[in-house]
Structures are given as C-alpha cells and as structure tokens.
Amino acid sequence: MTTHTALIVDDEPDIRDLLEITLTRMGINTLTAPDVTSARKLLGEHRPQLCLTDMNLPDGNGIELVQWIQQHSPNTPVAVITAYGNMDTAIESLKAGAFDFVSKPVELPRLRELVNSALKLSEPDSGTEASADEPGLLLGNSAEIKRLRTQVRKLARSQAPVFISGESGSGKELVARMIHLQGPRRDKPFIAVNCGAIPSELMESEFFGHKKGSFTGAVDNKDGLFRSADGGTLFLDEVADLPLAMQVKLLRAIQEKAVRPVGDTKEVAVDIRLLSATHKDLPGLVQNGEFRQDLFYRINVIELSVPALRDRPDDISLLANHILQRIAREYECEPAALTPDAIDRLKDHDFPGNVRELENILERAFTLCDADLIGPEDLHIGNGPAPSGLSGAGSTGTPATEHEPLTLPEGEIDLENYLESIERQAIEKALAATRWNKTAAAKRLGISFRALRYRLKKLGME
C-alpha cells in the first residue's frame, strides 16, 4: 500500500497540529511549514502528494504559493484554507490553480473528503495519467481540439466550477463528461440536466428533492439532482434558462454546499463538482438583468470555450467515420464509407448545428445510400437534391402511385408519433405483400435494403 505525504503550511501552531493529527489518523505522512519560504524548500525536497496552505502567511500568501507550485510542481494538488465566508479569496485561489478550498473553522468531515479527492489524482491508474493526448470522447487532430483536450486534463485536476461555452451541438456535454472522467470523482455519478427542459413549478423539487406529502403528488421522498450527484459531478446544461427565482436558490446551495428538500426543515450537506454550460451570451444576459451577476460569478470561475465544427474542418473526416461506425453497430448493419467527394462536400458545409448536425446528416445518408459508399448526393447538403424515401418528413415511404389521402385526427396531435405510425403501417403492408421478404419489401417501398433494416431497428419491428 502506497503511503502518501502531505505538506501543511500555516503560521498558527494550533491549526498545524489539528491538520497534522487529522491527516496522520488517515494514514498520511505529514510535513509542516510556518511560511512560504520553508514550504518551497520542503516541496523541492519531498514532492508531497498534497499541499494544504493557509491564505495569510508571514512572508506572502497562499495564492502566491499556489502559483509557485503550478510552475515548479504542477502535479501537486493544493488546497487553500480561507477565512470564513471569504468567497472572493476562495475563487481567486481556484483561478490561480488551487485544487479546492476549505473555510475556517475547518470542518473535519469536509477536510477528509477534500484530502481523499486530492490523493486520487496521484494514484497510478488516475484518469489524468493517460497518454499526453488521449482523445477519449473528444475526437480530432486539429490544433483547436488538441488545445481543448489539454485544457480539459488540467481542469480535471481542480474542483473549480467550470463554465463551458459554445454553440449548440458543439459537444459541451462531452467536454463536461471528460472533465469528470479524468478527475478524482470519476468513480462517482455524473448527473447531466437540461435546465430548459424542467417546468418552473417542479424545478425546486427536481434540484433539491422533496419529502413525502410536501405537496400534491409527492407520494414518496425524492433525493433531487444535487443529492443524486453527491460525491460526483453535476452538469447544468443551458443554465441560462433558469428562472431568476431558481437562480437565487441555486446560488445558496452552491455557497452553503447544502440543500433543503421541499417540505423539510433541515439542510442536507452535498459534495459536488459543478459544471455548467449554455449556447447563449451569458455575460449579455447578466448585463440585461436576466441572469444574476453573483451566480454568474460563482459558476464562471473558469471558462472553457468549445470550438465550432466549422473552425476545425480537418477533424470532419475522422468524426464522420467514427459516427458511421457507431450507426452501423447500433442498427446491426454493414458499415458505410464516405467517398472523397462526400468528405469535401462536408468540409465545405457551414454546420450551424455543429457535431449534432453532422450526426443527423450521416444517419440520413447511411439509410439512403444504395451501396456501401456514401457520395455527395446522399448527404443532401449544399446544392444536393432534397431527401426522398422514408427519411423525408411526413413520407409514408410508399411509391407515389400508392399514396392515399391522409386524414388528420381531431384535436391536437403528436406529429412525430403520428408520422411514425404511418411509416410503421406502410412497412407492415409492404412486408405482408412480399411475404416478409425484406429485399422485395424494400424495393416495393422505393428504398434501399439498408434503409429498411435501419427503419425496422429504429421502430422496434425486428
């Protein structure tokens, strides 16, 4: 079993003794220093796996020590001890590169959590010890994506809240997952929530949970998203969509590291890493009074920008082939490949919907191409022909001569489900007419055999 060493830097002997006793009981060897000068000397001689430093020291401050360690011993996580309620100093230390912070008076359970998380970063199988540019979920060889992967690896070593900005479909949730998977919380839950998809009247219950009977419909106790993510990472996607009333409650939960379930009188402590994202101009919303400045200040300790797909065209071929392989596995079909002309057509496309749009284009092309090659005409972008066959919106897939007038049901309809039911009926009729010969049924429907296989799988008809 590996024995870890921690350096404690504090000019108050009582605090040094308390921290030393706590860490020793955790099986950790300790070194102590009363000032920055002594700390630098010990860091050079011993290379500890963790440094705990007070903010105010006789010959400098904790942030200066954090910056020095970032330069001379970047693999040593540093936690800063701040005065009670001094969030400005805590945030400043996180921006400087501190792993985390703990406030005075030091709560020992919180300190133990922090220490255990920090020591995971020095374990041999740590996610951050991967090869220098392991792509993980962030595929690509462009300078932009390599820079992003480097930033992700660095941020994974911190507990600082990260705000991920970028256009819709650019992969902000993938970035959040990589930060989680490469950090010390990787064995704990990663909970992603789209803030714009939760009805405002249910938002408090969804985030903080509720007690049974606290309101009509609360038939059981509910943990809520914060408690479900305890020990792990909570990713708030489209955080700009939070109503102002909820922003106030979210800010309190982040500051207090505790939540109060609806209908409860007690707060419950939670330990989460907070990541958030939006495609909207959050600073602009703050300026207009639509997003609280104090909450923006808390979630935007470090900003990470995800490049748009149009800014890294050299990655399109690699991404496209990866997506096509995944589609083939998912629908149990033979894989298809892009012709050079098709790749050039994709590189010329602007991709306002980014990687998500690329996925949609390729999924459609995969079903419509006749052979195992996807040409530019199969992509239906730029000057290509409009899609036809089953993938066309509202098409039944039957030849034009077999179309029957559609009669819409009365009242409101779910268009997607309605079109899916028409498609299902058309396929069932074609299969019945051909005695379930899929090749013949595909020909009757005017689509490729691959397209029929794909549709059968997607509609659950196999």
C-alpha positions as a printed NumPy array, in Angstrom:
array([[  0.   ,   0.   ,   0.   ],
       [  1.347,   3.431,  -1.017],
       [  1.898,   5.891,   1.81 ],
       [  1.065,   9.445,   0.839],
       [  2.759,  12.593,   2.117],
       [  1.055,  15.949,   2.66 ],
       [  2.598,  19.367,   3.322],
       [  0.758,  21.622,   5.788],
       [  1.595,  25.334,   5.574],
       [  0.233,  27.547,   8.37 ],
       [  1.805,  30.036,  10.773],
       [ -0.587,  29.079,  13.609],
       [  0.776,  26.083,  15.565],
       [ -2.724,  25.065,  16.755],
       [ -4.038,  24.8  ,  13.173],
       [ -0.912,  22.899,  12.079],
       [ -1.381,  20.443,  14.956],
       [ -5.096,  19.908,  14.173],
       [ -4.4  ,  19.244,  10.492],
       [ -1.413,  17.039,  11.271],
       [ -3.399,  14.877,  13.717],
       [ -6.321,  14.541,  11.253],
       [ -4.102,  13.544,   8.329],
       [ -1.975,  11.184,  10.43 ],
       [ -5.14 ,   9.351,  11.516],
       [ -5.92 ,   8.946,   7.798],
       [ -2.595,   7.152,   7.353],
       [ -0.881,  10.11 ,   5.675],
       [  2.662,  11.243,   6.457],
       [  2.87 ,  14.973,   7.146],
       [  5.403,  17.75 ,   6.722],
       [  4.776,  21.192,   8.227],
       [  5.962,  24.693,   7.366],
       [  5.185,  28.054,   9.04 ],
       [  5.799,  30.23 ,   5.96 ],
       [  6.154,  30.312,   2.165],
       [  9.957,  30.088,   2.192],
       [ 10.015,  26.894,   4.272],
       [  7.187,  25.436,   2.181],
       [  9.085,  25.943,  -1.098],
       [ 12.15 ,  24.236,   0.37 ],
       [ 10.141,  21.204,   1.556],
       [  8.261,  20.982,  -1.777],
       [ 11.577,  20.812,  -3.62 ],
       [ 12.985,  18.121,  -1.323],
       [  9.989,  15.813,  -0.825],
       [  7.484,  16.204,  -3.697],
       [  4.374,  15.599,  -1.498],
       [  1.1  ,  14.31 ,  -2.991],
       [ -0.884,  17.175,  -1.415],
       [ -0.328,  20.661,  -0.022],
       [ -2.679,  22.401,   2.418],
       [ -1.876,  26.088,   2.855],
       [ -3.338,  28.95 ,   4.858],
       [ -4.083,  32.147,   2.948],
       [ -2.245,  34.604,   5.207],
       [  1.403,  33.768,   5.858],
       [  4.231,  35.882,   7.364],
       [  6.237,  36.167,   4.119],
       [  3.496,  36.005,   1.49 ],
       [  0.086,  34.448,   0.895],
       [ -1.457,  31.173,  -0.156],
       [ -2.243,  32.319,  -3.691],
       [  1.44 ,  33.143,  -4.313],
       [  2.318,  29.637,  -3.116],
       [ -0.365,  28.123,  -5.401],
       [  1.14 ,  29.985,  -8.365],
       [  4.667,  28.849,  -7.433],
       [  3.549,  25.203,  -7.185],
       [  1.758,  25.497, -10.564],
       [  5.121,  26.437, -12.088],
       [  7.502,  24.147, -10.196],
       [  5.398,  21.149,  -9.134],
       [  2.184,  21.179, -11.234],
       [  1.234,  17.595, -10.286],
       [  0.902,  18.511,  -6.596],
       [ -2.714,  19.474,  -5.8  ],
       [ -3.001,  22.459,  -3.459],
       [ -5.953,  23.252,  -1.207],
       [ -6.228,  26.719,   0.328],
       [ -7.598,  27.419,   3.815],
       [ -9.642,  30.631,   3.714],
       [-11.305,  32.819,   6.313],
       [-14.966,  32.025,   6.969],
       [-17.263,  33.497,   4.333],
       [-14.456,  34.941,   2.213],
       [-15.643,  33.579,  -1.12 ],
       [-13.724,  36.183,  -3.142],
       [-10.428,  34.821,  -1.833],
       [-11.555,  31.216,  -2.407],
       [-12.487,  31.968,  -6.018],
       [ -9.208,  33.83 ,  -6.564],
       [ -7.286,  30.78 ,  -5.325],
       [ -9.228,  28.464,  -7.673],
       [ -8.469,  30.761, -10.62 ],
       [ -4.777,  30.619,  -9.656],
       [ -4.855,  26.808,  -9.904],
       [ -5.81 ,  25.583,  -6.428],
       [ -7.4  ,  22.132,  -6.366],
       [-10.032,  23.198,  -3.831],
       [-10.524,  25.296,  -0.708],
       [-11.752,  24.785,   2.839],
       [-13.027,  27.538,   5.136],
       [-12.154,  28.22 ,   8.781],
       [-13.169,  26.904,  11.204],
       [-12.105,  23.742,   9.404],
       [-14.828,  21.082,   9.378],
       [-13.022,  17.749,   9.633],
       [-15.5  ,  15.673,   7.517],
       [-15.161,  18.254,   4.712],
       [-11.36 ,  18.208,   5.094],
       [-11.262,  14.395,   4.832],
       [-13.384,  14.481,   1.647],
       [-11.058,  17.061,   0.144],
       [ -7.92 ,  15.106,   1.053],
       [ -9.277,  11.821,  -0.34 ],
       [-10.231,  13.509,  -3.612],
       [ -6.832,  15.169,  -3.942],
       [ -4.916,  11.944,  -3.284],
       [ -6.814,  10.15 ,  -6.059],
       [ -5.021,  12.447,  -8.501],
       [ -1.688,  10.848,  -7.59 ],
       [ -2.871,   7.237,  -7.975],
       [ -1.159,   5.301, -10.822],
       [ -4.49 ,   4.474, -12.534],
       [ -5.747,   8.029, -12.33 ],
       [ -7.684,   9.156, -15.384],
       [ -5.338,  12.152, -15.596],
       [ -2.313,   9.89 , -16.068],
       [ -3.416,   8.894, -19.56 ],
       [ -1.119,   9.432, -22.531],
       [ -0.284,  13.052, -23.299],
       [ -3.081,  13.491, -25.834],
       [ -5.516,  10.616, -25.288],
       [ -8.635,  11.751, -27.183],
       [-11.232,   9.993, -25.057],
       [-14.615,  11.372, -26.135],
       [-13.088,  14.437, -27.817],
       [-12.004,  13.136, -31.206],
       [ -9.877,  15.155, -33.602],
       [ -6.327,  16.062, -34.581],
       [ -6.778,  19.793, -35.167],
       [ -4.889,  22.348, -33.091],
       [ -8.221,  23.577, -31.666],
       [ -9.328,  20.188, -30.335],
       [ -5.838,  19.344, -29.024],
       [ -5.831,  22.624, -27.117],
       [ -9.269,  21.773, -25.72 ],
       [ -8.096,  18.321, -24.567],
       [ -5.101,  19.903, -22.801],
       [ -7.387,  22.365, -21.002],
       [ -9.778,  19.558, -20.021],
       [ -6.946,  17.488, -18.489],
       [ -5.78 ,  20.492, -16.493],
       [ -9.278,  21.388, -15.271],
       [ -9.966,  17.759, -14.313],
       [ -7.311,  18.159, -11.591],
       [ -9.251,  21.008,  -9.985],
       [-12.563,  21.26 ,  -8.185],
       [-13.203,  24.771,  -9.507],
       [-16.616,  25.382, -11.105],
       [-16.223,  25.473, -14.896],
       [-18.478,  27.326, -17.334],
       [-18.431,  25.672, -20.772],
       [-19.395,  27.998, -23.612],
       [-20.021,  27.062, -27.222],
       [-22.621,  26.805, -29.954],
       [-25.485,  24.31 , -29.882],
       [-24.369,  20.823, -30.88 ],
       [-20.654,  21.559, -30.424],
       [-20.166,  18.914, -27.717],
       [-20.37 ,  20.816, -24.421],
       [-21.739,  17.792, -22.545],
       [-18.916,  15.601, -23.916],
       [-16.422,  18.144, -22.563],
       [-18.143,  18.038, -19.156],
       [-18.025,  14.216, -19.153],
       [-14.308,  14.234, -19.957],
       [-13.603,  16.65 , -17.088],
       [-15.477,  14.242, -14.814],
       [-13.879,  11.046, -16.17 ],
       [-10.331,  12.399, -15.922],
       [-10.765,  13.756, -12.394],
       [-10.829,  12.272,  -8.891],
       [-14.642,  11.969,  -8.923],
       [-14.69 ,   9.602, -11.919],
       [-15.986,   6.665,  -9.82 ],
       [-18.963,   8.718,  -8.594],
       [-22.097,   9.835, -10.503],
       [-22.105,  12.252, -13.418],
       [-25.554,  13.86 , -13.475],
       [-26.441,  15.991, -16.509],
       [-29.586,  18.121, -16.515],
       [-31.062,  20.385, -19.193],
       [-32.267,  23.388, -17.209],
       [-34.559,  24.466, -20.027],
       [-36.454,  21.167, -20.005],
       [-37.721,  21.323, -16.398],
       [-41.083,  23.055, -15.763],
       [-40.519,  26.027, -13.428],
       [-43.055,  24.762, -10.864],
       [-41.14 ,  21.459, -10.499],
       [-37.656,  22.94 , -10.588],
       [-37.01 ,  23.212,  -6.841],
       [-38.157,  19.634,  -6.27 ],
       [-36.046,  18.362,  -9.2  ],
       [-32.906,  20.09 ,  -7.958],
       [-33.209,  19.72 ,  -4.19 ],
       [-35.659,  16.829,  -3.732],
       [-38.755,  16.743,  -1.549],
       [-40.292,  14.984,   1.427],
       [-43.255,  12.69 ,   1.028],
       [-46.515,  14.623,   1.324],
       [-44.881,  18.056,   0.949],
       [-47.194,  18.879,  -1.969],
       [-49.903,  17.225,  -4.069],
       [-48.33 ,  14.36 ,  -5.988],
       [-45.341,  13.934,  -3.635],
       [-46.131,  10.296,  -2.856],
       [-42.535,   9.377,  -1.971],
       [-39.362,  11.021,  -0.744],
       [-37.164,  12.254,  -3.588],
       [-33.419,  12.934,  -3.474],
       [-33.206,  15.502,  -6.264],
       [-30.333,  16.158,  -8.662],
       [-27.897,  17.641,  -6.13 ],
       [-28.089,  14.665,  -3.777],
       [-28.045,  12.198,  -6.696],
       [-24.717,  13.752,  -7.766],
       [-23.253,  13.696,  -4.227],
       [-19.554,  12.846,  -4.41 ],
       [-19.607,  13.291,  -8.185],
       [-20.306,  15.951, -10.79 ],
       [-23.46 ,  17.942, -11.541],
       [-23.613,  19.352, -15.079],
       [-26.167,  22.132, -15.603],
       [-26.724,  22.409, -19.345],
       [-28.489,  25.512, -20.696],
       [-28.067,  27.167, -17.301],
       [-29.161,  30.497, -18.851],
       [-32.729,  29.121, -18.965],
       [-33.049,  29.063, -15.154],
       [-35.721,  31.489, -13.895],
       [-34.46 ,  34.248, -11.573],
       [-36.228,  32.791,  -8.507],
       [-34.395,  29.482,  -9.011],
       [-31.087,  31.269,  -9.566],
       [-31.256,  32.629,  -6.001],
       [-31.817,  29.133,  -4.539],
       [-29.101,  27.617,  -6.704],
       [-26.611,  30.257,  -5.559],
       [-27.355,  29.477,  -1.913],
       [-26.949,  25.72 ,  -2.481],
       [-23.56 ,  26.282,  -4.138],
       [-22.322,  28.645,  -1.425],
       [-23.532,  26.565,   1.518],
       [-22.682,  23.19 ,  -0.087],
       [-26.062,  22.076,   1.23 ],
       [-29.665,  21.764,   0.011],
       [-33.029,  21.862,   1.734],
       [-35.571,  19.438,   0.235],
       [-39.064,  20.85 ,  -0.317],
       [-41.114,  20.296,   2.831],
       [-38.068,  19.704,   5.064],
       [-36.761,  21.968,   7.815],
       [-33.176,  20.688,   7.734],
       [-30.437,  21.217,   5.193],
       [-28.543,  18.235,   3.799],
       [-24.828,  18.598,   3.047],
       [-23.78 ,  17.779,  -0.532],
       [-20.338,  17.446,  -2.091],
       [-20.452,  18.082,  -5.842],
       [-18.246,  19.395,  -8.634],
       [-20.326,  21.946, -10.546],
       [-20.029,  22.29 , -14.315],
       [-22.411,  24.419, -16.382],
       [-22.954,  25.372, -19.995],
       [-25.093,  27.361, -22.384],
       [-25.022,  28.393, -26.031],
       [-26.425,  31.81 , -25.066],
       [-24.465,  35.005, -24.33 ],
       [-24.461,  34.732, -20.54 ],
       [-22.474,  37.961, -19.883],
       [-25.032,  39.768, -22.071],
       [-27.898,  38.283, -20.046],
       [-26.167,  39.437, -16.833],
       [-25.898,  42.953, -18.271],
       [-29.615,  42.923, -19.14 ],
       [-30.574,  41.752, -15.655],
       [-31.853,  38.373, -16.904],
       [-29.164,  36.363, -15.092],
       [-27.858,  37.112, -11.606],
       [-24.355,  38.544, -11.563],
       [-23.473,  36.864,  -8.264],
       [-24.46 ,  33.43 ,  -9.63 ],
       [-22.549,  34.071, -12.864],
       [-19.512,  34.964, -10.74 ],
       [-19.792,  31.638,  -8.886],
       [-20.323,  29.296, -11.842],
       [-17.875,  31.094, -14.146],
       [-14.734,  30.69 , -12.026],
       [-13.035,  29.229, -15.117],
       [-14.454,  29.499, -18.632],
       [-13.794,  26.849, -21.257],
       [-14.73 ,  27.541, -24.866],
       [-15.634,  24.639, -27.187],
       [-14.728,  25.313, -30.841],
       [-17.397,  25.182, -33.541],
       [-17.098,  22.357, -36.083],
       [-16.587,  24.856, -38.93 ],
       [-13.409,  26.023, -37.144],
       [-11.853,  22.552, -37.325],
       [-12.7  ,  21.171, -40.792],
       [ -9.706,  18.807, -40.737],
       [-11.466,  16.799, -37.998],
       [-14.595,  16.167, -40.08 ],
       [-13.325,  13.013, -41.841],
       [-12.27 ,  11.359, -38.54 ],
       [-15.517,  12.333, -36.804],
       [-17.672,  11.203, -39.744],
       [-16.066,   7.747, -39.918],
       [-16.444,   7.329, -36.145],
       [-20.137,   8.281, -36.346],
       [-20.79 ,   5.902, -39.265],
       [-19.147,   3.01 , -37.389],
       [-21.353,   3.759, -34.381],
       [-24.531,   3.898, -36.501],
       [-23.648,   0.562, -38.141],
       [-23.139,  -1.078, -34.718],
       [-26.317,   0.441, -33.318],
       [-28.526,  -0.796, -36.167],
       [-26.589,  -4.018, -36.828],
       [-25.857,  -3.13 , -40.455],
       [-22.724,  -3.273, -42.56 ],
       [-20.721,  -0.035, -42.176],
       [-20.684,   2.543, -44.962],
       [-17.799,   4.784, -46.014],
       [-17.676,   8.312, -47.404],
       [-16.257,   8.973, -50.867],
       [-13.559,  11.686, -51.119],
       [-16.11 ,  13.953, -52.84 ],
       [-18.549,  13.449, -49.951],
       [-15.844,  14.39 , -47.431],
       [-15.069,  17.53 , -49.456],
       [-18.784,  18.404, -49.504],
       [-18.901,  18.056, -45.689],
       [-15.795,  20.214, -45.271],
       [-17.411,  22.958, -47.348],
       [-20.584,  22.912, -45.226],
       [-21.004,  25.621, -42.558],
       [-22.527,  23.293, -39.895],
       [-24.644,  25.751, -37.873],
       [-25.714,  22.72 , -35.809],
       [-22.105,  21.517, -35.351],
       [-21.389,  17.853, -34.48 ],
       [-25.053,  17.135, -33.773],
       [-25.92 ,  18.272, -37.311],
       [-23.126,  16.096, -38.738],
       [-24.616,  13.098, -36.908],
       [-28.077,  13.794, -38.359],
       [-26.734,  14.231, -41.904],
       [-24.78 ,  10.971, -41.727],
       [-27.627,   8.992, -40.171],
       [-29.904,  10.051, -43.022],
       [-27.213,   9.361, -45.661],
       [-26.494,   5.964, -44.139],
       [-30.098,   4.876, -44.639],
       [-30.486,   6.286, -48.15 ],
       [-27.272,   5.221, -49.881],
       [-27.711,   2.136, -52.102],
       [-24.195,   0.692, -51.804],
       [-21.629,   0.784, -49.021],
       [-20.346,   4.132, -50.222],
       [-21.888,   7.49 , -49.34 ],
       [-21.467,  10.036, -52.123],
       [-22.096,  13.799, -52.006],
       [-25.572,  13.284, -53.484],
       [-26.507,  11.133, -50.446],
       [-25.708,  13.96 , -47.99 ],
       [-28.424,  16.358, -49.179],
       [-26.493,  19.455, -48.149],
       [-25.32 ,  22.404, -50.176],
       [-26.659,  22.06 , -53.714],
       [-27.592,  18.387, -53.352],
       [-31.082,  17.085, -54.141],
       [-33.763,  17.06 , -51.485],
       [-34.132,  13.866, -49.451],
       [-36.624,  11.296, -50.631],
       [-37.966,   7.944, -49.45 ],
       [-38.796,   7.092, -45.871],
       [-36.499,   9.74 , -44.405],
       [-38.466,  12.586, -45.957],
       [-40.57 ,  14.333, -43.34 ],
       [-44.082,  13.01 , -43.467],
       [-43.405,  10.426, -46.179],
       [-45.037,   7.069, -45.83 ],
       [-42.301,   5.52 , -47.912],
       [-44.788,   4.026, -50.363],
       [-44.419,   4.777, -54.07 ],
       [-46.321,   7.835, -55.296],
       [-48.914,   5.681, -57.051],
       [-49.867,   4.028, -53.75 ],
       [-50.352,   7.24 , -51.74 ],
       [-53.746,   7.602, -50.129],
       [-55.194,  10.91 , -48.906],
       [-54.293,  11.475, -45.251],
       [-56.997,  12.29 , -42.755],
       [-55.668,  14.017, -39.633],
       [-57.278,  13.029, -36.331],
       [-59.352,  15.616, -34.478],
       [-57.738,  17.88 , -31.901],
       [-54.029,  18.224, -31.102],
       [-51.667,  15.54 , -32.407],
       [-48.114,  14.485, -31.65 ],
       [-46.715,  14.94 , -35.162],
       [-43.617,  12.807, -34.644],
       [-45.554,   9.834, -33.287],
       [-48.262,  10.284, -35.945],
       [-45.74 ,  10.167, -38.798],
       [-44.006,   7.202, -37.167],
       [-47.311,   5.29 , -37.055],
       [-47.904,   5.975, -40.775],
       [-44.399,   4.775, -41.557],
       [-44.924,   1.644, -39.493],
       [-48.18 ,   0.853, -41.333],
       [-46.505,   1.333, -44.737],
       [-43.665,  -1.04 , -43.82 ],
       [-46.062,  -3.651, -42.405],
       [-48.141,  -3.566, -45.611],
       [-45.052,  -3.894, -47.809],
       [-43.728,  -6.82 , -45.754],
       [-47.094,  -8.573, -45.773],
       [-47.422,  -8.103, -49.532],
       [-43.979,  -9.63 , -50.129],
       [-44.436, -12.438, -47.562],
       [-41.814, -10.815, -45.316],
       [-39.105, -10.811, -47.986],
       [-37.164,  -7.745, -46.844],
       [-35.326,  -7.263, -50.135],
       [-38.605,  -7.272, -52.069],
       [-40.302,  -5.08 , -49.443],
       [-37.52 ,  -2.501, -49.682],
       [-37.882,  -2.436, -53.475],
       [-41.657,  -2.041, -53.14 ],
       [-41.153,   0.879, -50.743],
       [-38.633,   2.521, -53.093],
       [-35.798,   2.474, -50.54 ],
       [-32.543,   0.59 , -50.098],
       [-32.342,  -2.662, -48.161],
       [-30.073,  -0.838, -45.688],
       [-32.74 ,   1.838, -45.182],
       [-35.354,  -0.826, -44.444],
       [-33.043,  -2.569, -41.944],
       [-32.41 ,   0.754, -40.25 ],
       [-36.114,   1.581, -40.054],
       [-37.088,  -1.852, -38.717],
       [-34.493,  -1.493, -35.975],
       [-35.441,   2.089, -35.133],
       [-39.172,   1.32 , -34.993],
       [-38.617,  -1.86 , -32.962],
       [-40.136,  -4.055, -35.692],
       [-37.415,  -6.711, -35.937]])
